[in-house]
CSV table of C-alpha atoms in Angstrom, one decimal:
chain,number,residue,atom,x,y,z
L,65,UNK,CA,114.8,85.4,-35.3
L,66,UNK,CA,114.1,82.3,-33.2
L,67,UNK,CA,111.6,79.6,-34.4
L,68,UNK,CA,111.0,78.7,-30.8
L,69,UNK,CA,112.0,80.0,-27.4
L,70,UNK,CA,112.4,77.7,-24.4
L,71,UNK,CA,112.6,79.5,-21.1
L,72,UNK,CA,113.8,77.5,-18.0
L,73,UNK,CA,113.2,78.8,-14.5
L,74,UNK,CA,113.7,77.4,-11.1
L,75,UNK,CA,110.7,76.8,-8.8
L,76,UNK,CA,112.2,78.6,-5.8
L,77,UNK,CA,111.1,82.2,-5.0
L,78,UNK,CA,114.1,83.8,-6.5
L,79,UNK,CA,113.9,81.6,-9.6
L,80,UNK,CA,110.2,82.5,-10.1
L,81,UNK,CA,110.9,86.2,-9.8
L,82,UNK,CA,113.7,85.9,-12.4
L,83,UNK,CA,111.3,83.8,-14.6
L,84,UNK,CA,108.6,86.5,-14.4
L,85,UNK,CA,111.1,89.2,-15.4
L,86,UNK,CA,112.3,87.1,-18.3
L,87,UNK,CA,108.8,86.4,-19.5
L,88,UNK,CA,108.1,90.1,-19.6
L,89,UNK,CA,111.3,90.7,-21.7
L,90,UNK,CA,110.4,87.8,-24.0
L,91,UNK,CA,106.8,89.0,-24.4
L,92,UNK,CA,108.1,92.4,-25.5
L,93,UNK,CA,110.8,91.1,-27.8
L,94,UNK,CA,109.7,88.1,-29.9
L,95,UNK,CA,106.7,86.7,-31.6
L,96,UNK,CA,108.1,83.2,-31.6
L,97,UNK,CA,106.3,80.5,-29.7
L,98,UNK,CA,107.4,80.2,-26.1
L,99,UNK,CA,107.6,77.0,-24.0
L,100,UNK,CA,108.3,77.3,-20.3
L,101,UNK,CA,110.1,74.7,-18.2
L,102,UNK,CA,110.0,75.0,-14.4
L,103,UNK,CA,112.9,73.1,-12.9
L,104,UNK,CA,113.3,71.6,-9.4
L,105,UNK,CA,109.5,71.6,-8.7
L,106,UNK,CA,108.6,70.2,-5.3
L,107,UNK,CA,105.6,70.2,-3.0
L,108,UNK,CA,107.5,71.6,0.0
L,109,UNK,CA,107.7,75.1,-1.6
L,110,UNK,CA,104.1,75.8,-0.8
L,111,UNK,CA,102.7,76.5,-4.2
L,112,UNK,CA,101.2,74.1,-6.7
L,113,UNK,CA,101.8,73.6,-10.4
L,114,UNK,CA,98.5,75.3,-10.9
L,115,UNK,CA,99.7,78.4,-9.0
L,116,UNK,CA,102.8,78.6,-11.2
L,117,UNK,CA,100.8,78.1,-14.4
L,118,UNK,CA,98.6,81.0,-13.3
L,119,UNK,CA,101.7,83.2,-12.8
L,120,UNK,CA,103.2,82.3,-16.2
L,121,UNK,CA,99.9,82.9,-17.9
L,122,UNK,CA,99.7,86.3,-16.3
L,123,UNK,CA,102.7,87.3,-18.4
L,124,UNK,CA,102.6,85.3,-21.6
L,125,UNK,CA,100.5,82.9,-23.6
L,126,UNK,CA,102.9,79.9,-23.5
L,127,UNK,CA,102.7,77.1,-26.0
L,128,UNK,CA,103.4,74.8,-23.1
L,129,UNK,CA,104.3,74.8,-19.4
L,130,UNK,CA,106.3,71.8,-18.2
L,131,UNK,CA,107.7,70.8,-14.8
L,132,UNK,CA,110.8,68.9,-13.9
L,133,UNK,CA,110.8,67.5,-10.4
L,134,UNK,CA,113.4,68.0,-7.7
L,135,UNK,CA,115.3,64.7,-7.9
L,136,UNK,CA,118.5,65.2,-5.9
L,137,UNK,CA,119.4,61.5,-5.7
L,138,UNK,CA,119.3,61.2,-9.5
L,139,UNK,CA,121.2,64.4,-10.1
L,140,UNK,CA,123.8,63.5,-7.5
L,141,UNK,CA,124.3,60.0,-9.1
L,142,UNK,CA,124.7,61.7,-12.5
L,143,UNK,CA,127.3,64.2,-11.2
L,144,UNK,CA,129.3,61.4,-9.5
L,145,UNK,CA,129.2,59.1,-12.5
L,146,UNK,CA,129.8,61.9,-15.0
L,147,UNK,CA,126.7,61.0,-16.9
L,148,UNK,CA,123.5,62.7,-17.9
L,149,UNK,CA,120.3,61.8,-16.1
L,150,UNK,CA,119.1,60.1,-19.3
L,151,UNK,CA,122.1,57.8,-19.3
L,152,UNK,CA,121.4,56.6,-15.7
L,153,UNK,CA,118.2,54.8,-16.5
L,154,UNK,CA,114.6,55.3,-15.2
L,155,UNK,CA,113.8,58.0,-12.7
L,156,UNK,CA,111.1,60.6,-12.2
L,157,UNK,CA,113.5,63.3,-13.6
L,158,UNK,CA,114.4,61.2,-16.7
L,159,UNK,CA,110.7,60.7,-17.5
L,160,UNK,CA,110.0,64.4,-17.1
L,161,UNK,CA,112.9,65.3,-19.3
L,162,UNK,CA,111.6,62.9,-21.9
L,163,UNK,CA,108.1,64.5,-21.7
L,164,UNK,CA,109.6,67.9,-22.2
L,165,UNK,CA,111.6,66.7,-25.2
L,166,UNK,CA,108.5,65.0,-26.8
L,167,UNK,CA,106.3,68.0,-26.2
L,168,UNK,CA,108.7,70.8,-27.1
L,169,UNK,CA,111.4,69.5,-29.5
L,170,UNK,CA,109.9,66.4,-31.1
L,171,UNK,CA,106.7,68.2,-31.9
L,172,UNK,CA,108.6,71.1,-33.5
L,173,UNK,CA,110.8,68.7,-35.6
L,174,UNK,CA,107.7,67.0,-37.0
L,175,UNK,CA,106.3,70.4,-38.1
L,176,UNK,CA,109.5,71.4,-39.9
L,177,UNK,CA,109.7,70.7,-43.6
L,178,UNK,CA,112.5,68.4,-44.7
L,179,UNK,CA,115.7,70.0,-45.8
L,180,UNK,CA,116.2,69.7,-49.6
L,181,UNK,CA,119.7,69.2,-50.9
């Protein structure tokens, strides 16, 4: 009974295989809009964003497909400081998280009618 499903998968081979299986399960079990977030994306893996978009679209019609970059320095600083990547200030990862928030969550909140009390 979800209003929105956000699926997060890792860009590594094992993560993409799990993402594919999850997308099949979701396709067969919900009519809610689905947004996909691919985490830890990096060029050294050998496939492009376009390749991954093609894979996702082979399983479902997603409302959006978003990518978070591999940013080990930022995640390590966050772990050591005990803070979120958002609290650390500007980074590629922080900007990507903000884009996902704006595209997925902020857009949905604007569509929702106000709660009457």
